[in-house]
Amino acid sequence: PISVRCPRGESMEKYLSEVEMKLQLVAEDISLALEEQSVAGLQRIPRAVAEIDRVELESKNLQTRIAGILKRLDEAETGSRASVNLLRDIDAVKGRMELTRDTLAEAAGLAELMRSADDVFAGGNIRSMADIVASMRRSLKVVGSVPEFNDAPERVEALEHRLEQAVKPELVKSLANENALRASELRNVLDVSGRITALIHAYAEVRVVEPLKREWDAFEKGASPAGRAAAATTTTSEARRFAEWLPGYCEKVASRLRREVSFCQSAFPRECEELIATAWVKLSEATRKEFSERMASHRLDWFIAAHRAAGDGFSAAAKSAAEATGPERAAYALRAALAPFNAVRDRYGELEARTLAEDLAKLEVRRCDDVEAAAGEMSASVSVAAEALGRAMERCVALTAGTQASAMLKAVDDGLVRYVDSLTAAVKRLRKSQGLPGGEVSRVGGEGSNGRVAGEESIQSALQLTAVAHALTARVKDLERSLIASLKELRGALLPALPEPGPASEMPQPAAAEALTPALAAVHANPDGARRLRALLDRVHQDVRFGPLARGVPRCADFEDCARDFVLDVLLSKVRAEFRGLARRAEWSTSAESSDFDLPTFSAYPQGYVTTAGEYLLSLPQHLESIADAAEEERAAAAAAAAGEMGRIGLEEGEPAKSPTAADAEAAAATEHFDSGEWMTRVAESAAGLLLAEVRGITTLGEPGAAQLAADLEYFNNIISALFSEPPSALRTYAVCAAAARDSYAISVRDAEGMDEDVIRAVAKARGIKLN
């Protein structure tokens, strides 16, 4: 503030007047300085204008001089271009003259070489022969278009062939004697003459194919004449002997390749990579046909044994060869060695289906006249069938490395369908033997000729079929989970060898010797199949709803329905027997007798057929409860015995007692799922349906018959209501309509609730009552 700046002891007015004076002086100084600068600036403007005019004039002069220079440069360029073109033409002529000179010199040299070639070759000096062939080839590159030497290429090729024939015996001898130095010299001769492929062929034949072919042929020599005669009659024994012999042969191949790696690196370091791989491929091609013939069999297990032996042995050989050839060439040679299995892999689905069919055929139910025995056979076969189907995944991996997973799933699915169909057929045969209605259970009536009446033992035996169906469903679900887990594990193992998703994706190449496995060979043998396999495994990995057994699982559900229907028909056998022929009874059409006396009327009582059926239905819950209690006691005893046995075995082996297996849990669930209340509800509903179907067949009702029918139906409806179920509305309508007085029929039936109009009209027609 100004008051702070004011000196102490001085008045404020004095201080402000002094400040005002100073400000006026400063303003005057600034104004004077501005005036002086303005005058100086006005004085400099004329000089600046004159300077600008001078610079503009000099710029125009400079442009004129530059234009003159450019004109002179254009004139000089025209002359220089003509000179350069002339020099270019002279240089071209010089080049042609030099080429002509060289061509003439080469032509003269080639003519001399061609005249002296026969003498040189007659001398037998391989080195000189190679030099003259190399010189002739070089000369041909220069004079090849000269007409006088049109036949020279054919002569050079003939001389190369003569040189190759001259070198080959020496080369074969040096290779056979393992003379690396001499073999290297002969390799140089062939290289100079352009015939290095002769080295590759000779090396493969002498060093690899010939010695290992002797080992291969030893398989035939090792069999006695009697053994060969027996093998001629049974291919299985021959395949088994071959599978047992194969590991030794594969070990000899691996040992030979390790030896050849050392020899080639010393004698032929530049061609080592190609020599080793080509030699092994040629050996594989030489033995491929016999390989397929020797392992020919109808049994999948011998194919697997042969593939396991060949896969392990040749993989070891490939890893040894990869040291010299590199992983990619070694992988190619490994595919060639395992090529005989390509056709087997293509047939895997057929072979697997045949194997499963043979295994499951042994489980066919033989006895179909005894429900208990048949159920016991089925129950024992379920776990065996599930294990047989589960082994398909192991065989698929062992023979195809999982590449035929799709075919395996189809074979397992088809095998499961056939097995479940055989169980269903057995149940149908049981129906026939037990006198039950054939096919699907008839819930609306139907007659079974000569039907039997089931006792408690028959019911208990029939209920075992539902336990079989439940156990089958549980086993199949476990099989599905196992297949999905195995396919996910397979994806993790094969993923490095599989192509990326897409129809045009490239096959990945192995980066290290450790990747040279039978699985790699199987995947790379069929690129299109590998892409389909990748799509399948990706779907299994990503789609939680993927079901590997698309046909088998619904078929198991159908079998469960079939088993439940069988049990239901057994439970209804007594009811069906009582109701059979109900519609054809004479008492329904009986008319009331006329009398001259006024006799009293009595209410009708339920007849014996319906009371017998009703008493049976009322006693059925007690039977089912006793059966359920017995099954529970039996299950508990079996579980305790199994636990005790596992504990005993664990103590003997020094291991802790094992927990119950999944199969034990499934067996327990098979008995625990039984619900007597649910069964009684189904029985009551089906019994009502049987009676309703019979009642619908009554076409004529006299008044006594109507009263009797009303009594029978009322009794049965009360039985049904007592069994945890409401009687069908149609059956209740029949009871009301049959009990209604003839004179007030229309009013009586209309007053009741929940009546069936079709039944009202049907009963009126049967009783001869006209409705408005």
PDB file of N, CA, C and O in Angstrom, residues 13-38:
ATOM      1  N   GLU A  13       0.422  13.953   1.857  1.00  0.00           N
ATOM      2  CA  GLU A  13       0.223  14.850   0.740  1.00  0.00           C
ATOM      3  C   GLU A  13       1.534  15.235   0.096  1.00  0.00           C
ATOM      4  O   GLU A  13       1.650  15.273  -1.133  1.00  0.00           O
ATOM      5  N   LYS A  14       2.529  15.437   0.907  1.00  0.00           N
ATOM      6  CA  LYS A  14       3.849  15.800   0.365  1.00  0.00           C
ATOM      7  C   LYS A  14       4.437  14.646  -0.421  1.00  0.00           C
ATOM      8  O   LYS A  14       4.989  14.810  -1.514  1.00  0.00           O
ATOM      9  N   TYR A  15       4.260  13.481   0.114  1.00  0.00           N
ATOM     10  CA  TYR A  15       4.827  12.305  -0.556  1.00  0.00           C
ATOM     11  C   TYR A  15       4.145  12.099  -1.896  1.00  0.00           C
ATOM     12  O   TYR A  15       4.807  11.834  -2.909  1.00  0.00           O
ATOM     13  N   LEU A  16       2.835  12.250  -1.950  1.00  0.00           N
ATOM     14  CA  LEU A  16       2.113  12.046  -3.194  1.00  0.00           C
ATOM     15  C   LEU A  16       2.461  13.127  -4.209  1.00  0.00           C
ATOM     16  O   LEU A  16       2.535  12.833  -5.414  1.00  0.00           O
ATOM     17  N   SER A  17       2.675  14.311  -3.812  1.00  0.00           N
ATOM     18  CA  SER A  17       3.026  15.373  -4.764  1.00  0.00           C
ATOM     19  C   SER A  17       4.391  15.116  -5.371  1.00  0.00           C
ATOM     20  O   SER A  17       4.622  15.348  -6.565  1.00  0.00           O
ATOM     21  N   GLU A  18       5.326  14.587  -4.575  1.00  0.00           N
ATOM     22  CA  GLU A  18       6.669  14.274  -5.096  1.00  0.00           C
ATOM     23  C   GLU A  18       6.583  13.144  -6.117  1.00  0.00           C
ATOM     24  O   GLU A  18       7.238  13.168  -7.163  1.00  0.00           O
ATOM     25  N   VAL A  19       5.754  12.168  -5.814  1.00  0.00           N
ATOM     26  CA  VAL A  19       5.604  11.031  -6.754  1.00  0.00           C
ATOM     27  C   VAL A  19       4.985  11.526  -8.047  1.00  0.00           C
ATOM     28  O   VAL A  19       5.382  11.118  -9.142  1.00  0.00           O
ATOM     29  N   GLU A  20       4.011  12.421  -7.946  1.00  0.00           N
ATOM     30  CA  GLU A  20       3.363  12.942  -9.147  1.00  0.00           C
ATOM     31  C   GLU A  20       4.364  13.697  -9.995  1.00  0.00           C
ATOM     32  O   GLU A  20       4.372  13.582 -11.222  1.00  0.00           O
ATOM     33  N   MET A  21       5.247  14.448  -9.388  1.00  0.00           N
ATOM     34  CA  MET A  21       6.259  15.207 -10.112  1.00  0.00           C
ATOM     35  C   MET A  21       7.206  14.274 -10.864  1.00  0.00           C
ATOM     36  O   MET A  21       7.550  14.490 -12.018  1.00  0.00           O
ATOM     37  N   LYS A  22       7.611  13.199 -10.203  1.00  0.00           N
ATOM     38  CA  LYS A  22       8.530  12.242 -10.833  1.00  0.00           C
ATOM     39  C   LYS A  22       7.861  11.567 -12.044  1.00  0.00           C
ATOM     40  O   LYS A  22       8.511  11.384 -13.084  1.00  0.00           O
ATOM     41  N   LEU A  23       6.602  11.238 -11.926  1.00  0.00           N
ATOM     42  CA  LEU A  23       5.900  10.603 -13.028  1.00  0.00           C
ATOM     43  C   LEU A  23       5.786  11.536 -14.219  1.00  0.00           C
ATOM     44  O   LEU A  23       5.914  11.110 -15.377  1.00  0.00           O
ATOM     45  N   GLN A  24       5.579  12.819 -13.995  1.00  0.00           N
ATOM     46  CA  GLN A  24       5.486  13.785 -15.095  1.00  0.00           C
ATOM     47  C   GLN A  24       6.816  13.910 -15.805  1.00  0.00           C
ATOM     48  O   GLN A  24       6.873  13.965 -17.037  1.00  0.00           O
ATOM     49  N   LEU A  25       7.916  13.894 -15.046  1.00  0.00           N
ATOM     50  CA  LEU A  25       9.246  13.979 -15.657  1.00  0.00           C
ATOM     51  C   LEU A  25       9.543  12.753 -16.502  1.00  0.00           C
ATOM     52  O   LEU A  25      10.087  12.849 -17.602  1.00  0.00           O
ATOM     53  N   VAL A  26       9.179  11.579 -16.009  1.00  0.00           N
ATOM     54  CA  VAL A  26       9.433  10.341 -16.768  1.00  0.00           C
ATOM     55  C   VAL A  26       8.600  10.338 -18.040  1.00  0.00           C
ATOM     56  O   VAL A  26       9.074   9.950 -19.101  1.00  0.00           O
ATOM     57  N   ALA A  27       7.362  10.771 -17.975  1.00  0.00           N
ATOM     58  CA  ALA A  27       6.507  10.805 -19.159  1.00  0.00           C
ATOM     59  C   ALA A  27       7.053  11.748 -20.202  1.00  0.00           C
ATOM     60  O   ALA A  27       7.014  11.456 -21.401  1.00  0.00           O
ATOM     61  N   GLU A  28       7.605  12.886 -19.762  1.00  0.00           N
ATOM     62  CA  GLU A  28       8.209  13.829 -20.712  1.00  0.00           C
ATOM     63  C   GLU A  28       9.419  13.215 -21.374  1.00  0.00           C
ATOM     64  O   GLU A  28       9.635  13.388 -22.584  1.00  0.00           O
ATOM     65  N   ASP A  29      10.237  12.481 -20.602  1.00  0.00           N
ATOM     66  CA  ASP A  29      11.425  11.837 -21.191  1.00  0.00           C
ATOM     67  C   ASP A  29      11.015  10.798 -22.242  1.00  0.00           C
ATOM     68  O   ASP A  29      11.629  10.699 -23.315  1.00  0.00           O
ATOM     69  N   ILE A  30       9.997  10.013 -21.945  1.00  0.00           N
ATOM     70  CA  ILE A  30       9.547   8.985 -22.899  1.00  0.00           C
ATOM     71  C   ILE A  30       9.008   9.623 -24.150  1.00  0.00           C
ATOM     72  O   ILE A  30       9.280   9.182 -25.266  1.00  0.00           O
ATOM     73  N   SER A  31       8.272  10.684 -24.024  1.00  0.00           N
ATOM     74  CA  SER A  31       7.690  11.359 -25.188  1.00  0.00           C
ATOM     75  C   SER A  31       8.789  11.929 -26.067  1.00  0.00           C
ATOM     76  O   SER A  31       8.745  11.838 -27.292  1.00  0.00           O
ATOM     77  N   LEU A  32       9.826  12.519 -25.455  1.00  0.00           N
ATOM     78  CA  LEU A  32      10.934  13.086 -26.216  1.00  0.00           C
ATOM     79  C   LEU A  32      11.678  11.986 -26.973  1.00  0.00           C
ATOM     80  O   LEU A  32      12.048  12.159 -28.142  1.00  0.00           O
ATOM     81  N   ALA A  33      11.902  10.825 -26.316  1.00  0.00           N
ATOM     82  CA  ALA A  33      12.622   9.727 -26.971  1.00  0.00           C
ATOM     83  C   ALA A  33      11.822   9.192 -28.159  1.00  0.00           C
ATOM     84  O   ALA A  33      12.373   8.897 -29.223  1.00  0.00           O
ATOM     85  N   LEU A  34      10.527   9.081 -28.039  1.00  0.00           N
ATOM     86  CA  LEU A  34       9.701   8.599 -29.132  1.00  0.00           C
ATOM     87  C   LEU A  34       9.745   9.550 -30.314  1.00  0.00           C
ATOM     88  O   LEU A  34       9.778   9.139 -31.473  1.00  0.00           O
ATOM     89  N   GLU A  35       9.772  10.789 -30.022  1.00  0.00           N
ATOM     90  CA  GLU A  35       9.801  11.783 -31.115  1.00  0.00           C
ATOM     91  C   GLU A  35      11.108  11.702 -31.875  1.00  0.00           C
ATOM     92  O   GLU A  35      11.127  11.734 -33.108  1.00  0.00           O
ATOM     93  N   GLU A  36      12.211  11.517 -31.152  1.00  0.00           N
ATOM     94  CA  GLU A  36      13.519  11.434 -31.809  1.00  0.00           C
ATOM     95  C   GLU A  36      13.600  10.175 -32.667  1.00  0.00           C
ATOM     96  O   GLU A  36      14.113  10.197 -33.787  1.00  0.00           O
ATOM     97  N   GLN A  37      13.089   9.047 -32.169  1.00  0.00           N
ATOM     98  CA  GLN A  37      13.150   7.791 -32.932  1.00  0.00           C
ATOM     99  C   GLN A  37      12.272   7.880 -34.179  1.00  0.00           C
ATOM    100  O   GLN A  37      12.636   7.354 -35.230  1.00  0.00           O
ATOM    101  N   SER A  38      11.156   8.527 -34.101  1.00  0.00           N
ATOM    102  CA  SER A  38      10.279   8.670 -35.262  1.00  0.00           C
ATOM    103  C   SER A  38      10.938   9.475 -36.354  1.00  0.00           C
ATOM    104  O   SER A  38      10.860   9.149 -37.540  1.00  0.00           O
TER     105      SER A  38
END
